[in-house]
PDB file of C-alpha atoms in Angstrom:
ATOM      1  CA  MET A1179      40.722  -6.920 -22.751  1.00  0.00           C
ATOM      2  CA  ASP A1180      37.132  -8.095 -22.797  1.00  0.00           C
ATOM      3  CA  VAL A1181      34.333  -6.419 -24.668  1.00  0.00           C
ATOM      4  CA  ASN A1182      31.738  -7.606 -22.176  1.00  0.00           C
ATOM      5  CA  ILE A1183      32.103  -4.583 -19.939  1.00  0.00           C
ATOM      6  CA  ILE A1184      30.904  -2.308 -22.730  1.00  0.00           C
ATOM      7  CA  PHE A1185      27.671  -4.252 -23.065  1.00  0.00           C
ATOM      8  CA  LYS A1186      27.282  -4.278 -19.303  1.00  0.00           C
ATOM      9  CA  ILE A1187      27.628  -0.502 -19.098  1.00  0.00           C
ATOM     10  CA  ALA A1188      25.159  -0.098 -21.956  1.00  0.00           C
ATOM     11  CA  ALA A1189      22.625  -2.325 -20.168  1.00  0.00           C
ATOM     12  CA  VAL A1190      22.998  -0.365 -16.931  1.00  0.00           C
ATOM     13  CA  GLY A1191      22.503   2.832 -18.911  1.00  0.00           C
ATOM     14  CA  ILE A1192      19.287   1.584 -20.507  1.00  0.00           C
ATOM     15  CA  VAL A1193      17.819   0.366 -17.221  1.00  0.00           C
ATOM     16  CA  ILE A1194      18.712   3.603 -15.443  1.00  0.00           C
ATOM     17  CA  ALA A1195      17.167   5.641 -18.263  1.00  0.00           C
ATOM     18  CA  VAL A1196      13.877   3.732 -18.030  1.00  0.00           C
ATOM     19  CA  LEU A1197      13.889   4.011 -14.215  1.00  0.00           C
ATOM     20  CA  ASN A1198      14.474   7.726 -14.532  1.00  0.00           C
ATOM     21  CA  ASN A1199      11.500   8.078 -16.864  1.00  0.00           C
ATOM     22  CA  VAL A1200       9.205   6.059 -14.622  1.00  0.00           C
ATOM     23  CA  LEU A1201      10.142   8.086 -11.552  1.00  0.00           C
ATOM     24  CA  ILE A1202       9.769  11.429 -13.284  1.00  0.00           C
ATOM     25  CA  ARG A1203       6.364  10.464 -14.657  1.00  0.00           C
ATOM     26  CA  SER A1204       5.103   9.635 -11.172  1.00  0.00           C
ATOM     27  CA  GLY A1205       6.267  13.001  -9.871  1.00  0.00           C
ATOM     28  CA  ARG A1206       9.350  12.039  -7.886  1.00  0.00           C
ATOM     29  CA  ASP A1207      11.947  14.199  -9.532  1.00  0.00           C
ATOM     30  CA  GLU A1208      14.502  14.184  -6.743  1.00  0.00           C
ATOM     31  CA  MET A1209      14.391  10.384  -6.524  1.00  0.00           C
ATOM     32  CA  ALA A1210      14.939  10.191 -10.290  1.00  0.00           C
ATOM     33  CA  MET A1211      17.987  12.417  -9.858  1.00  0.00           C
ATOM     34  CA  MET A1212      19.294  10.120  -7.128  1.00  0.00           C
ATOM     35  CA  THR A1213      18.925   6.995  -9.280  1.00  0.00           C
ATOM     36  CA  THR A1214      20.757   8.671 -12.128  1.00  0.00           C
ATOM     37  CA  LEU A1215      23.599   9.582  -9.793  1.00  0.00           C
ATOM     38  CA  THR A1216      23.686   6.055  -8.390  1.00  0.00           C
ATOM     39  CA  GLY A1217      23.906   4.640 -11.902  1.00  0.00           C
ATOM     40  CA  LEU A1218      26.750   6.985 -12.681  1.00  0.00           C
ATOM     41  CA  VAL A1219      28.642   5.932  -9.553  1.00  0.00           C
ATOM     42  CA  VAL A1220      28.107   2.234 -10.286  1.00  0.00           C
ATOM     43  CA  VAL A1221      29.430   2.577 -13.817  1.00  0.00           C
ATOM     44  CA  LEU A1222      32.395   4.616 -12.549  1.00  0.00           C
ATOM     45  CA  MET A1223      33.188   1.821 -10.095  1.00  0.00           C
ATOM     46  CA  MET A1224      33.199  -0.611 -13.009  1.00  0.00           C
ATOM     47  CA  VAL A1225      35.602   1.386 -15.163  1.00  0.00           C
ATOM     48  CA  ILE A1226      37.896   2.843 -12.506  1.00  0.00           C
ATOM     49  CA  GLY A1227      40.257  -0.151 -12.660  1.00  0.00           C
ATOM     50  CA  LEU A1228      40.534   0.157 -16.408  1.00  0.00           C
ATOM     51  CA  ILE A1229      41.213   3.888 -16.219  1.00  0.00           C
ATOM     52  CA  SER A1230      43.995   3.427 -13.691  1.00  0.00           C
ATOM     53  CA  ARG A1231      45.498   0.754 -15.933  1.00  0.00           C
ATOM     54  CA  LEU A1232      45.383   3.162 -18.842  1.00  0.00           C
ATOM     55  CA  PHE A1233      47.229   5.806 -16.841  1.00  0.00           C
ATOM     56  CA  ASP A1234      49.849   3.273 -15.787  1.00  0.00           C
ATOM     57  CA  THR A1235      50.360   2.219 -19.389  1.00  0.00           C
ATOM     58  CA  VAL A1236      50.745   5.803 -20.532  1.00  0.00           C
ATOM     59  CA  ARG A1237      53.202   6.485 -17.753  1.00  0.00           C
ATOM     60  CA  THR A1238      55.375   3.480 -18.498  1.00  0.00           C
ATOM     61  CA  MET A1239      55.270   4.190 -22.242  1.00  0.00           C
ATOM     62  CA  PHE A1240      56.717   7.676 -21.828  1.00  0.00           C
ATOM     63  CA  GLN A1241      58.873   6.701 -18.826  1.00  0.00           C
ATOM     64  CA  LEU A1242      57.474   9.396 -16.516  1.00  0.00           C
TER      65      LEU A1242
ATOM     66  CA  MET B 648      26.767 -20.488 -16.517  1.00  0.00           C
ATOM     67  CA  PHE B 649      23.454 -22.209 -16.004  1.00  0.00           C
ATOM     68  CA  ILE B 650      23.446 -21.545 -12.266  1.00  0.00           C
ATOM     69  CA  LYS B 651      24.139 -17.868 -12.925  1.00  0.00           C
ATOM     70  CA  LEU B 652      21.064 -17.672 -15.143  1.00  0.00           C
ATOM     71  CA  ILE B 653      18.837 -19.353 -12.561  1.00  0.00           C
ATOM     72  CA  GLY B 654      20.159 -17.036  -9.842  1.00  0.00           C
ATOM     73  CA  GLY B 655      19.436 -14.013 -12.000  1.00  0.00           C
ATOM     74  CA  MET B 656      15.918 -15.265 -12.642  1.00  0.00           C
ATOM     75  CA  ILE B 657      15.350 -15.630  -8.909  1.00  0.00           C
ATOM     76  CA  ILE B 658      16.629 -12.102  -8.236  1.00  0.00           C
ATOM     77  CA  ILE B 659      14.432 -10.532 -10.919  1.00  0.00           C
ATOM     78  CA  LEU B 660      11.370 -12.560  -9.937  1.00  0.00           C
ATOM     79  CA  SER B 661      11.660 -11.791  -6.240  1.00  0.00           C
ATOM     80  CA  SER B 662      12.239  -8.085  -6.693  1.00  0.00           C
ATOM     81  CA  SER B 663       9.291  -7.733  -9.066  1.00  0.00           C
ATOM     82  CA  LEU B 664       7.149  -9.638  -6.561  1.00  0.00           C
ATOM     83  CA  ILE B 665       8.210  -7.164  -3.876  1.00  0.00           C
ATOM     84  CA  GLY B 666       7.130  -4.375  -6.210  1.00  0.00           C
ATOM     85  CA  ILE B 667       3.714  -5.979  -6.723  1.00  0.00           C
ATOM     86  CA  LEU B 668       3.381  -6.452  -2.958  1.00  0.00           C
ATOM     87  CA  LEU B 669       4.040  -2.764  -2.317  1.00  0.00           C
ATOM     88  CA  ALA B 670       1.621  -1.777  -5.086  1.00  0.00           C
ATOM     89  CA  ASN B 671      -1.112  -4.019  -3.680  1.00  0.00           C
ATOM     90  CA  LYS B 672      -1.205  -1.967  -0.501  1.00  0.00           C
ATOM     91  CA  TYR B 673      -2.841   0.877  -2.391  1.00  0.00           C
ATOM     92  CA  ILE B 674      -5.298  -1.349  -4.234  1.00  0.00           C
ATOM     93  CA  ILE B 675      -6.429  -3.093  -1.066  1.00  0.00           C
ATOM     94  CA  ARG B 676      -6.935   0.117   0.901  1.00  0.00           C
ATOM     95  CA  ILE B 677      -9.544   1.427  -1.511  1.00  0.00           C
ATOM     96  CA  LYS B 678     -11.213  -1.976  -1.659  1.00  0.00           C
ATOM     97  CA  ILE B 679     -11.517  -2.097   2.119  1.00  0.00           C
ATOM     98  CA  LEU B 680     -12.901   1.430   2.277  1.00  0.00           C
ATOM     99  CA  LYS B 681     -15.546   0.521  -0.301  1.00  0.00           C
ATOM    100  CA  THR B 682     -16.544  -2.557   1.668  1.00  0.00           C
ATOM    101  CA  PHE B 683     -16.838  -0.408   4.785  1.00  0.00           C
ATOM    102  CA  ARG B 684     -19.155   1.983   2.975  1.00  0.00           C
ATOM    103  CA  PHE B 685     -21.292  -0.939   1.819  1.00  0.00           C
ATOM    104  CA  SER B 686     -21.477  -2.385   5.327  1.00  0.00           C
ATOM    105  CA  ILE B 687     -22.542   0.885   6.949  1.00  0.00           C
ATOM    106  CA  GLN B 688     -25.159   1.319   4.257  1.00  0.00           C
ATOM    107  CA  LEU B 689     -26.540  -2.028   5.364  1.00  0.00           C
ATOM    108  CA  LEU B 690     -26.367  -0.841   8.957  1.00  0.00           C
ATOM    109  CA  GLU B 691     -28.260   2.308   8.091  1.00  0.00           C
ATOM    110  CA  THR B 692     -31.034   0.289   6.518  1.00  0.00           C
ATOM    111  CA  GLU B 693     -31.204  -1.892   9.607  1.00  0.00           C
ATOM    112  CA  ILE B 694     -31.447   1.163  11.846  1.00  0.00           C
ATOM    113  CA  VAL B 695     -33.726   3.388   9.801  1.00  0.00           C
ATOM    114  CA  PHE B 696     -36.201   0.929   8.321  1.00  0.00           C
ATOM    115  CA  THR B 697     -36.383  -1.988  10.724  1.00  0.00           C
ATOM    116  CA  SER B 698     -35.065  -0.429  13.969  1.00  0.00           C
ATOM    117  CA  THR B 699     -33.077  -3.553  14.783  1.00  0.00           C
ATOM    118  CA  PRO B 700     -31.097  -3.374  18.022  1.00  0.00           C
ATOM    119  CA  LEU B 701     -27.395  -2.859  17.329  1.00  0.00           C
ATOM    120  CA  PRO B 702     -26.050  -6.298  18.382  1.00  0.00           C
ATOM    121  CA  TYR B 703     -28.461  -8.099  16.065  1.00  0.00           C
ATOM    122  CA  ALA B 704     -27.931  -5.571  13.285  1.00  0.00           C
ATOM    123  CA  PHE B 705     -24.181  -6.171  13.476  1.00  0.00           C
ATOM    124  CA  ASN B 706     -24.754  -9.883  13.367  1.00  0.00           C
ATOM    125  CA  HIS B 707     -26.888  -9.583  10.226  1.00  0.00           C
ATOM    126  CA  ILE B 708     -24.283  -7.424   8.533  1.00  0.00           C
ATOM    127  CA  SER B 709     -21.392  -9.717   9.381  1.00  0.00           C
ATOM    128  CA  SER B 710     -23.019 -12.539   7.453  1.00  0.00           C
ATOM    129  CA  LYS B 711     -23.447 -10.369   4.351  1.00  0.00           C
ATOM    130  CA  ILE B 712     -20.013  -8.875   3.728  1.00  0.00           C
ATOM    131  CA  ASP B 713     -16.496 -10.143   3.257  1.00  0.00           C
ATOM    132  CA  LYS B 714     -13.132  -9.827   4.956  1.00  0.00           C
ATOM    133  CA  PRO B 715     -12.036  -8.159   7.182  1.00  0.00           C
ATOM    134  CA  TRP B 716     -15.324  -6.571   8.155  1.00  0.00           C
ATOM    135  CA  ASN B 717     -17.288  -9.749   8.778  1.00  0.00           C
ATOM    136  CA  ALA B 718     -14.988 -10.795  11.620  1.00  0.00           C
ATOM    137  CA  PHE B 719     -15.008  -7.256  12.972  1.00  0.00           C
ATOM    138  CA  PHE B 720     -18.789  -6.832  13.044  1.00  0.00           C
ATOM    139  CA  HIS B 721     -19.210 -10.329  14.397  1.00  0.00           C
ATOM    140  CA  GLU B 722     -16.940  -9.542  17.296  1.00  0.00           C
ATOM    141  CA  VAL B 723     -18.711  -6.261  18.057  1.00  0.00           C
ATOM    142  CA  SER B 724     -21.976  -8.153  18.132  1.00  0.00           C
ATOM    143  CA  GLU B 725     -20.514 -10.830  20.418  1.00  0.00           C
ATOM    144  CA  ASN B 726     -19.051  -8.184  22.724  1.00  0.00           C
ATOM    145  CA  LEU B 727     -22.414  -6.495  23.037  1.00  0.00           C
ATOM    146  CA  LEU B 728     -24.447  -9.663  23.494  1.00  0.00           C
ATOM    147  CA  LYS B 729     -22.107 -11.131  26.104  1.00  0.00           C
ATOM    148  CA  ARG B 730     -21.889  -7.767  27.881  1.00  0.00           C
ATOM    149  CA  ASN B 731     -18.105  -7.793  27.948  1.00  0.00           C
ATOM    150  CA  PHE B 732     -17.938  -4.010  28.092  1.00  0.00           C
ATOM    151  CA  PHE B 733     -19.842  -1.150  29.640  1.00  0.00           C
ATOM    152  CA  THR B 734     -20.381   0.932  26.527  1.00  0.00           C
ATOM    153  CA  MET B 735     -20.874   0.391  22.827  1.00  0.00           C
ATOM    154  CA  GLU B 736     -17.764   2.471  22.146  1.00  0.00           C
ATOM    155  CA  GLU B 737     -15.543   0.138  24.182  1.00  0.00           C
ATOM    156  CA  ALA B 738     -16.898  -2.927  22.405  1.00  0.00           C
ATOM    157  CA  TRP B 739     -16.298  -1.227  19.046  1.00  0.00           C
ATOM    158  CA  ASN B 740     -12.737  -0.199  19.916  1.00  0.00           C
ATOM    159  CA  SER B 741     -11.792  -3.595  21.271  1.00  0.00           C
ATOM    160  CA  ALA B 742     -12.978  -5.271  18.081  1.00  0.00           C
ATOM    161  CA  MET B 743     -11.063  -2.674  16.100  1.00  0.00           C
ATOM    162  CA  ASN B 744      -7.855  -3.511  17.921  1.00  0.00           C
ATOM    163  CA  ASN B 745      -8.347  -7.189  17.234  1.00  0.00           C
ATOM    164  CA  HIS B 746      -9.366  -7.108  13.581  1.00  0.00           C
ATOM    165  CA  LEU B 747      -8.513  -3.773  11.995  1.00  0.00           C
ATOM    166  CA  ASP B 748      -4.848  -3.544  12.847  1.00  0.00           C
ATOM    167  CA  LEU B 749      -3.986  -3.777   9.148  1.00  0.00           C
ATOM    168  CA  PRO B 750      -1.037  -2.206   7.356  1.00  0.00           C
ATOM    169  CA  PHE B 751      -3.289  -0.899   4.566  1.00  0.00           C
ATOM    170  CA  PHE B 752      -5.061   1.636   6.759  1.00  0.00           C
ATOM    171  CA  LYS B 753      -3.896   5.136   7.288  1.00  0.00           C
ATOM    172  CA  LYS B 754      -4.245   6.836  10.651  1.00  0.00           C
ATOM    173  CA  SER B 755      -7.078   8.985   9.324  1.00  0.00           C
ATOM    174  CA  ASP B 756      -9.061   5.907   8.289  1.00  0.00           C
ATOM    175  CA  ILE B 757      -8.718   4.413  11.754  1.00  0.00           C
ATOM    176  CA  GLU B 758      -9.749   7.731  13.281  1.00  0.00           C
ATOM    177  CA  LEU B 759     -12.823   7.903  11.061  1.00  0.00           C
ATOM    178  CA  ILE B 760     -13.977   4.412  12.029  1.00  0.00           C
ATOM    179  CA  LYS B 761     -13.297   5.095  15.699  1.00  0.00           C
ATOM    180  CA  ASN B 762     -15.327   8.305  15.629  1.00  0.00           C
ATOM    181  CA  PHE B 763     -18.159   6.499  13.923  1.00  0.00           C
ATOM    182  CA  GLY B 764     -18.205   3.974  16.776  1.00  0.00           C
ATOM    183  CA  LYS B 765     -18.525   6.817  19.274  1.00  0.00           C
ATOM    184  CA  VAL B 766     -21.850   8.081  17.965  1.00  0.00           C
ATOM    185  CA  LEU B 767     -23.444   4.793  17.028  1.00  0.00           C
ATOM    186  CA  GLY B 768     -26.516   3.949  19.063  1.00  0.00           C
ATOM    187  CA  LYS B 769     -26.412   7.104  21.161  1.00  0.00           C
ATOM    188  CA  SER B 770     -29.460   8.915  19.786  1.00  0.00           C
ATOM    189  CA  ASP B 771     -32.743   8.478  17.903  1.00  0.00           C
ATOM    190  CA  THR B 772     -33.140   7.423  14.294  1.00  0.00           C
ATOM    191  CA  GLU B 773     -33.251  10.921  12.847  1.00  0.00           C
ATOM    192  CA  ASP B 774     -30.026  11.956  14.523  1.00  0.00           C
ATOM    193  CA  GLN B 775     -28.310   8.713  13.570  1.00  0.00           C
ATOM    194  CA  LYS B 776     -29.228   9.393   9.955  1.00  0.00           C
ATOM    195  CA  LYS B 777     -27.322  12.665  10.113  1.00  0.00           C
ATOM    196  CA  HIS B 778     -24.272  10.936  11.496  1.00  0.00           C
ATOM    197  CA  PHE B 779     -24.406   8.410   8.695  1.00  0.00           C
ATOM    198  CA  LEU B 780     -24.520  11.220   6.150  1.00  0.00           C
ATOM    199  CA  LEU B 781     -21.455  12.774   7.753  1.00  0.00           C
ATOM    200  CA  VAL B 782     -19.539   9.509   7.611  1.00  0.00           C
ATOM    201  CA  TYR B 783     -20.473   9.035   3.954  1.00  0.00           C
ATOM    202  CA  ALA B 784     -19.086  12.473   3.139  1.00  0.00           C
ATOM    203  CA  GLN B 785     -15.855  11.715   4.965  1.00  0.00           C
ATOM    204  CA  LEU B 786     -15.570   8.321   3.314  1.00  0.00           C
ATOM    205  CA  ASP B 787     -15.988  10.019  -0.049  1.00  0.00           C
ATOM    206  CA  ARG B 788     -12.985  12.157   0.667  1.00  0.00           C
ATOM    207  CA  HIS B 789     -10.886   9.219   1.837  1.00  0.00           C
ATOM    208  CA  GLU B 790     -11.789   7.160  -1.206  1.00  0.00           C
ATOM    209  CA  GLU B 791     -10.915  10.018  -3.500  1.00  0.00           C
ATOM    210  CA  GLU B 792      -7.562  10.412  -1.832  1.00  0.00           C
ATOM    211  CA  ALA B 793      -6.936   6.659  -1.992  1.00  0.00           C
ATOM    212  CA  GLU B 794      -7.818   6.674  -5.688  1.00  0.00           C
ATOM    213  CA  ILE B 795      -5.331   9.441  -6.402  1.00  0.00           C
ATOM    214  CA  GLU B 796      -2.612   7.645  -4.471  1.00  0.00           C
ATOM    215  CA  LYS B 797      -3.391   4.421  -6.281  1.00  0.00           C
ATOM    216  CA  LYS B 798      -3.088   6.085  -9.663  1.00  0.00           C
ATOM    217  CA  LYS B 799       0.206   7.629  -8.675  1.00  0.00           C
ATOM    218  CA  ASN B 800       1.889   4.693  -7.003  1.00  0.00           C
ATOM    219  CA  VAL B 801       0.696   1.332  -8.329  1.00  0.00           C
ATOM    220  CA  LYS B 802       2.290   1.530 -11.769  1.00  0.00           C
ATOM    221  CA  MET B 803       5.445   3.053 -10.362  1.00  0.00           C
ATOM    222  CA  TYR B 804       6.024   0.361  -7.723  1.00  0.00           C
ATOM    223  CA  LYS B 805       5.404  -2.440 -10.198  1.00  0.00           C
ATOM    224  CA  SER B 806       7.848  -1.173 -12.811  1.00  0.00           C
ATOM    225  CA  LEU B 807      10.304  -0.062 -10.146  1.00  0.00           C
ATOM    226  CA  GLY B 808      10.495  -3.580  -8.709  1.00  0.00           C
ATOM    227  CA  LEU B 809      11.101  -5.191 -12.075  1.00  0.00           C
ATOM    228  CA  LEU B 810      13.653  -2.613 -13.207  1.00  0.00           C
ATOM    229  CA  LEU B 811      15.616  -2.659  -9.964  1.00  0.00           C
ATOM    230  CA  GLY B 812      15.762  -6.459 -10.190  1.00  0.00           C
ATOM    231  CA  ILE B 813      17.161  -6.240 -13.712  1.00  0.00           C
ATOM    232  CA  ALA B 814      19.661  -3.586 -12.604  1.00  0.00           C
ATOM    233  CA  ILE B 815      20.903  -5.742  -9.720  1.00  0.00           C
ATOM    234  CA  TYR B 816      21.258  -8.726 -12.054  1.00  0.00           C
ATOM    235  CA  ILE B 817      23.230  -6.735 -14.626  1.00  0.00           C
ATOM    236  CA  ILE B 818      25.551  -5.285 -12.008  1.00  0.00           C
ATOM    237  CA  LEU B 819      26.200  -8.710 -10.500  1.00  0.00           C
ATOM    238  CA  ILE B 820      26.949 -10.534 -13.784  1.00  0.00           C
TER     239      ILE B 820
END
Protein backbone atom coordinates (compact mmCIF):
# COMPACT_ATOMS: atom_id res chain seq x y z
CA MET A 1 0.00 0.00 0.00
CA ASP A 2 1.70 3.19 -1.11
CA VAL A 3 0.93 6.62 0.21
CA ASN A 4 1.92 8.28 -3.04
CA ILE A 5 -1.54 8.04 -4.54
CA ILE A 6 -2.93 10.29 -1.81
CA PHE A 7 -0.48 13.04 -2.69
CA LYS A 8 -1.23 12.55 -6.36
CA ILE A 9 -4.96 12.95 -5.80
CA ALA A 10 -4.34 16.03 -3.67
CA ALA A 11 -2.20 17.58 -6.43
CA VAL A 12 -4.86 16.89 -9.06
CA GLY A 13 -7.42 18.47 -6.75
CA ILE A 14 -5.37 21.64 -6.31
CA VAL A 15 -4.70 22.04 -10.02
CA ILE A 16 -8.35 21.45 -10.91
CA ALA A 17 -9.45 23.98 -8.28
CA VAL A 18 -7.15 26.66 -9.71
CA LEU A 19 -8.27 25.84 -13.27
CA ASN A 20 -11.86 26.12 -12.17
CA ASN A 21 -11.23 29.55 -10.68
CA VAL A 22 -9.42 30.81 -13.77
CA LEU A 23 -12.20 29.64 -16.08
CA ILE A 24 -14.98 31.07 -13.94
CA ARG A 25 -13.22 34.43 -13.71
CA SER A 26 -13.00 34.67 -17.50
CA GLY A 27 -16.71 33.95 -17.83
CA ARG A 28 -16.70 30.37 -19.07
CA ASP A 29 -18.81 28.72 -16.44
CA GLU A 30 -19.81 25.65 -18.41
CA MET A 31 -16.18 24.92 -19.31
CA ALA A 32 -15.25 25.22 -15.63
CA MET A 33 -17.96 22.67 -14.84
CA MET A 34 -16.55 20.34 -17.49
CA THR A 35 -13.01 20.54 -16.10
CA THR A 36 -14.28 19.79 -12.62
CA LEU A 37 -16.11 16.74 -13.92
CA THR A 38 -13.04 15.61 -15.85
CA GLY A 39 -10.93 15.91 -12.71
CA LEU A 40 -13.46 13.86 -10.80
CA VAL A 41 -13.43 11.13 -13.45
CA VAL A 42 -9.63 11.05 -13.55
CA VAL A 43 -9.38 10.66 -9.79
CA LEU A 44 -12.08 7.97 -9.85
CA MET A 45 -10.06 6.08 -12.46
CA MET A 46 -7.07 6.24 -10.12
CA VAL A 47 -8.89 4.85 -7.09
CA ILE A 48 -11.23 2.36 -8.75
CA GLY A 49 -8.68 -0.47 -8.50
CA LEU A 50 -8.19 0.19 -4.82
CA ILE A 51 -11.93 0.26 -4.16
CA SER A 52 -12.48 -3.05 -5.91
CA ARG A 53 -9.64 -4.52 -3.85
CA LEU A 54 -11.29 -3.26 -0.70
CA PHE A 55 -14.57 -4.93 -1.64
CA ASP A 56 -12.77 -8.18 -2.40
CA THR A 57 -11.03 -8.06 0.97
CA VAL A 58 -14.29 -7.43 2.79
CA ARG A 59 -15.94 -10.27 0.92
CA THR A 60 -13.22 -12.78 1.67
CA MET A 61 -13.06 -11.68 5.32
CA PHE A 62 -16.73 -12.44 5.93
CA GLN A 63 -16.79 -15.37 3.48
CA LEU A 64 -19.68 -14.02 1.39
CA MET B 1 13.84 9.08 -11.99
CA PHE B 2 15.90 11.76 -13.66
CA ILE B 3 14.43 11.05 -17.08
CA LYS B 4 10.93 11.30 -15.63
CA LEU B 5 11.71 14.77 -14.31
CA ILE B 6 13.10 15.96 -17.64
CA GLY B 7 10.06 14.56 -19.46
CA GLY B 8 7.74 16.36 -17.07
CA MET B 9 9.63 19.59 -17.62
CA ILE B 10 9.24 19.21 -21.37
CA ILE B 11 5.50 18.56 -21.05
CA ILE B 12 4.92 21.59 -18.81
CA LEU B 13 7.13 23.86 -20.91
CA SER B 14 5.53 22.90 -24.20
CA SER B 15 1.97 23.22 -22.97
CA SER B 16 2.61 26.63 -21.44
CA LEU B 17 4.22 27.71 -24.72
CA ILE B 18 1.08 26.60 -26.55
CA GLY B 19 -0.92 28.73 -24.13
CA ILE B 20 1.27 31.77 -24.83
CA LEU B 21 0.94 31.13 -28.57
CA LEU B 22 -2.86 31.12 -28.35
CA ALA B 23 -2.82 34.25 -26.20
CA ASN B 24 -0.55 36.07 -28.65
CA LYS B 25 -3.22 35.86 -31.32
CA TYR B 26 -5.28 38.43 -29.47
CA ILE B 27 -2.35 40.73 -28.76
CA ILE B 28 -1.20 40.73 -32.37
CA ARG B 29 -4.65 41.42 -33.80
CA ILE B 30 -4.97 44.72 -31.98
CA LYS B 31 -1.40 45.65 -32.88
CA ILE B 32 -2.08 45.05 -36.56
CA LEU B 33 -5.29 47.06 -36.46
CA LYS B 34 -3.44 49.97 -34.87
CA THR B 35 -0.76 49.84 -37.55
CA PHE B 36 -3.47 49.86 -40.20
CA ARG B 37 -5.01 52.96 -38.68
CA PHE B 38 -1.61 54.66 -38.66
CA SER B 39 -0.97 53.74 -42.29
CA ILE B 40 -4.31 55.06 -43.54
CA GLN B 41 -3.73 58.25 -41.60
CA LEU B 42 -0.54 58.63 -43.60
CA LEU B 43 -2.51 57.89 -46.76
CA GLU B 44 -5.05 60.53 -45.88
CA THR B 45 -2.33 63.12 -45.48
CA GLU B 46 -0.89 62.13 -48.84
CA ILE B 47 -4.29 62.48 -50.49
CA VAL B 48 -5.63 65.57 -48.76
CA PHE B 49 -2.55 67.76 -48.44
CA THR B 50 -0.24 66.78 -51.28
CA SER B 51 -2.67 65.11 -53.74
CA THR B 52 -0.15 62.39 -54.53
CA PRO B 53 -1.34 59.80 -57.05
CA LEU B 54 -2.26 56.55 -55.32
CA PRO B 55 0.61 54.32 -56.57
CA TYR B 56 3.23 56.77 -55.32
CA ALA B 57 1.33 57.42 -52.10
CA PHE B 58 1.29 53.68 -51.40
CA ASN B 59 4.97 53.49 -52.10
CA HIS B 60 5.71 56.30 -49.63
CA ILE B 61 3.60 54.65 -46.96
CA SER B 62 5.18 51.23 -47.40
CA SER B 63 8.57 52.64 -46.50
CA LYS B 64 7.24 54.20 -43.29
CA ILE B 65 5.41 51.38 -41.53
CA ASP B 66 6.19 47.88 -40.37
CA LYS B 67 4.99 44.36 -41.04
CA PRO B 68 2.72 43.15 -42.56
CA TRP B 69 1.48 46.38 -44.08
CA ASN B 70 4.71 47.46 -45.75
CA ALA B 71 4.73 44.41 -48.02
CA PHE B 72 1.02 44.84 -48.68
CA PHE B 73 1.19 48.51 -49.68
CA HIS B 74 4.32 47.89 -51.69
CA GLU B 75 2.57 45.23 -53.70
CA VAL B 76 -0.49 47.42 -54.31
CA SER B 77 1.82 50.12 -55.58
CA GLU B 78 3.67 47.66 -57.83
CA ASN B 79 0.38 46.28 -59.16
CA LEU B 80 -0.79 49.76 -60.05
CA LEU B 81 2.47 50.94 -61.58
CA LYS B 82 2.94 47.82 -63.69
CA ARG B 83 -0.72 47.89 -64.73
CA ASN B 84 -1.30 44.27 -63.80
CA PHE B 85 -5.00 44.86 -63.22
CA PHE B 86 -7.80 46.90 -64.69
CA THR B 87 -9.03 48.55 -61.52
CA MET B 88 -7.61 49.75 -58.24
CA GLU B 89 -9.95 47.38 -56.40
CA GLU B 90 -8.50 44.32 -58.15
CA ALA B 91 -4.94 45.38 -57.37
CA TRP B 92 -5.93 45.93 -53.72
CA ASN B 93 -7.66 42.55 -53.43
CA SER B 94 -4.84 40.64 -55.06
CA ALA B 95 -2.33 42.16 -52.64
CA MET B 96 -4.69 41.32 -49.80
CA ASN B 97 -4.78 37.68 -50.82
CA ASN B 98 -1.01 37.55 -50.95
CA HIS B 99 -0.13 39.36 -47.74
CA LEU B 100 -3.12 39.60 -45.43
CA ASP B 101 -4.09 35.96 -45.22
CA LEU B 102 -3.18 35.94 -41.53
CA PRO B 103 -4.75 33.86 -38.77
CA PHE B 104 -5.04 36.91 -36.49
CA PHE B 105 -7.70 38.62 -38.60
CA LYS B 106 -11.36 38.11 -38.17
CA LYS B 107 -13.69 38.02 -41.16
CA SER B 108 -15.03 41.46 -40.27
CA ASP B 109 -11.53 42.95 -40.36
CA ILE B 110 -10.91 41.53 -43.81
CA GLU B 111 -14.29 42.84 -44.95
CA LEU B 112 -13.48 46.31 -43.63
CA ILE B 113 -10.16 46.47 -45.47
CA LYS B 114 -11.74 45.13 -48.65
CA ASN B 115 -14.50 47.74 -48.55
CA PHE B 116 -11.94 50.45 -48.00
CA GLY B 117 -10.14 49.33 -51.16
CA LYS B 118 -13.38 49.65 -53.12
CA VAL B 119 -13.79 53.37 -52.53
CA LEU B 120 -10.17 54.42 -52.64
CA GLY B 121 -9.33 56.71 -55.54
CA LYS B 122 -12.85 56.78 -56.94
CA SER B 123 -13.82 60.37 -56.13
CA ASP B 124 -12.47 63.83 -55.29
CA THR B 125 -10.60 64.82 -52.16
CA GLU B 126 -13.63 65.97 -50.20
CA ASP B 127 -15.49 62.73 -50.75
CA GLN B 128 -12.43 60.65 -49.96
CA LYS B 129 -12.14 62.48 -46.66
CA LYS B 130 -15.62 61.31 -45.73
CA HIS B 131 -14.73 57.73 -46.54
CA PHE B 132 -11.66 57.98 -44.36
CA LEU B 133 -13.78 59.24 -41.48
CA LEU B 134 -16.11 56.28 -41.92
CA VAL B 135 -13.23 53.82 -41.85
CA TYR B 136 -11.82 55.44 -38.72
CA ALA B 137 -15.16 55.01 -36.97
CA GLN B 138 -15.34 51.37 -37.98
CA LEU B 139 -11.74 50.78 -36.94
CA ASP B 140 -12.57 52.29 -33.56
CA ARG B 141 -15.25 49.71 -33.07
CA HIS B 142 -13.01 46.84 -34.14
CA GLU B 143 -10.21 47.97 -31.85
CA GLU B 144 -12.59 48.25 -28.95
CA GLU B 145 -13.86 44.75 -29.57
CA ALA B 146 -10.30 43.42 -29.91
CA GLU B 147 -9.36 45.11 -26.64
CA ILE B 148 -12.25 43.47 -24.82
CA GLU B 149 -11.37 40.08 -26.24
CA LYS B 150 -7.75 40.57 -25.30
CA LYS B 151 -8.65 41.39 -21.72
CA LYS B 152 -10.86 38.35 -21.51
CA ASN B 153 -8.67 35.76 -23.17
CA VAL B 154 -4.95 36.51 -22.82
CA LYS B 155 -4.63 35.82 -19.10
CA MET B 156 -6.89 32.81 -19.33
CA TYR B 157 -4.97 31.10 -22.15
CA LYS B 158 -1.63 31.68 -20.46
CA SER B 159 -2.65 30.21 -17.12
CA LEU B 160 -4.69 27.49 -18.80
CA GLY B 161 -1.65 26.26 -20.73
CA LEU B 162 0.55 26.12 -17.66
CA LEU B 163 -2.08 24.48 -15.46
CA LEU B 164 -3.05 21.86 -18.02
CA GLY B 165 0.63 20.99 -18.44
CA ILE B 166 0.99 20.51 -14.69
CA ALA B 167 -2.20 18.42 -14.61
CA ILE B 168 -0.96 16.14 -17.39
CA TYR B 169 2.38 15.72 -15.61
CA ILE B 170 0.73 14.84 -12.30
CA ILE B 171 -1.61 12.33 -13.91
CA LEU B 172 1.25 10.67 -15.77
CA ILE B 173 3.62 10.33 -12.78
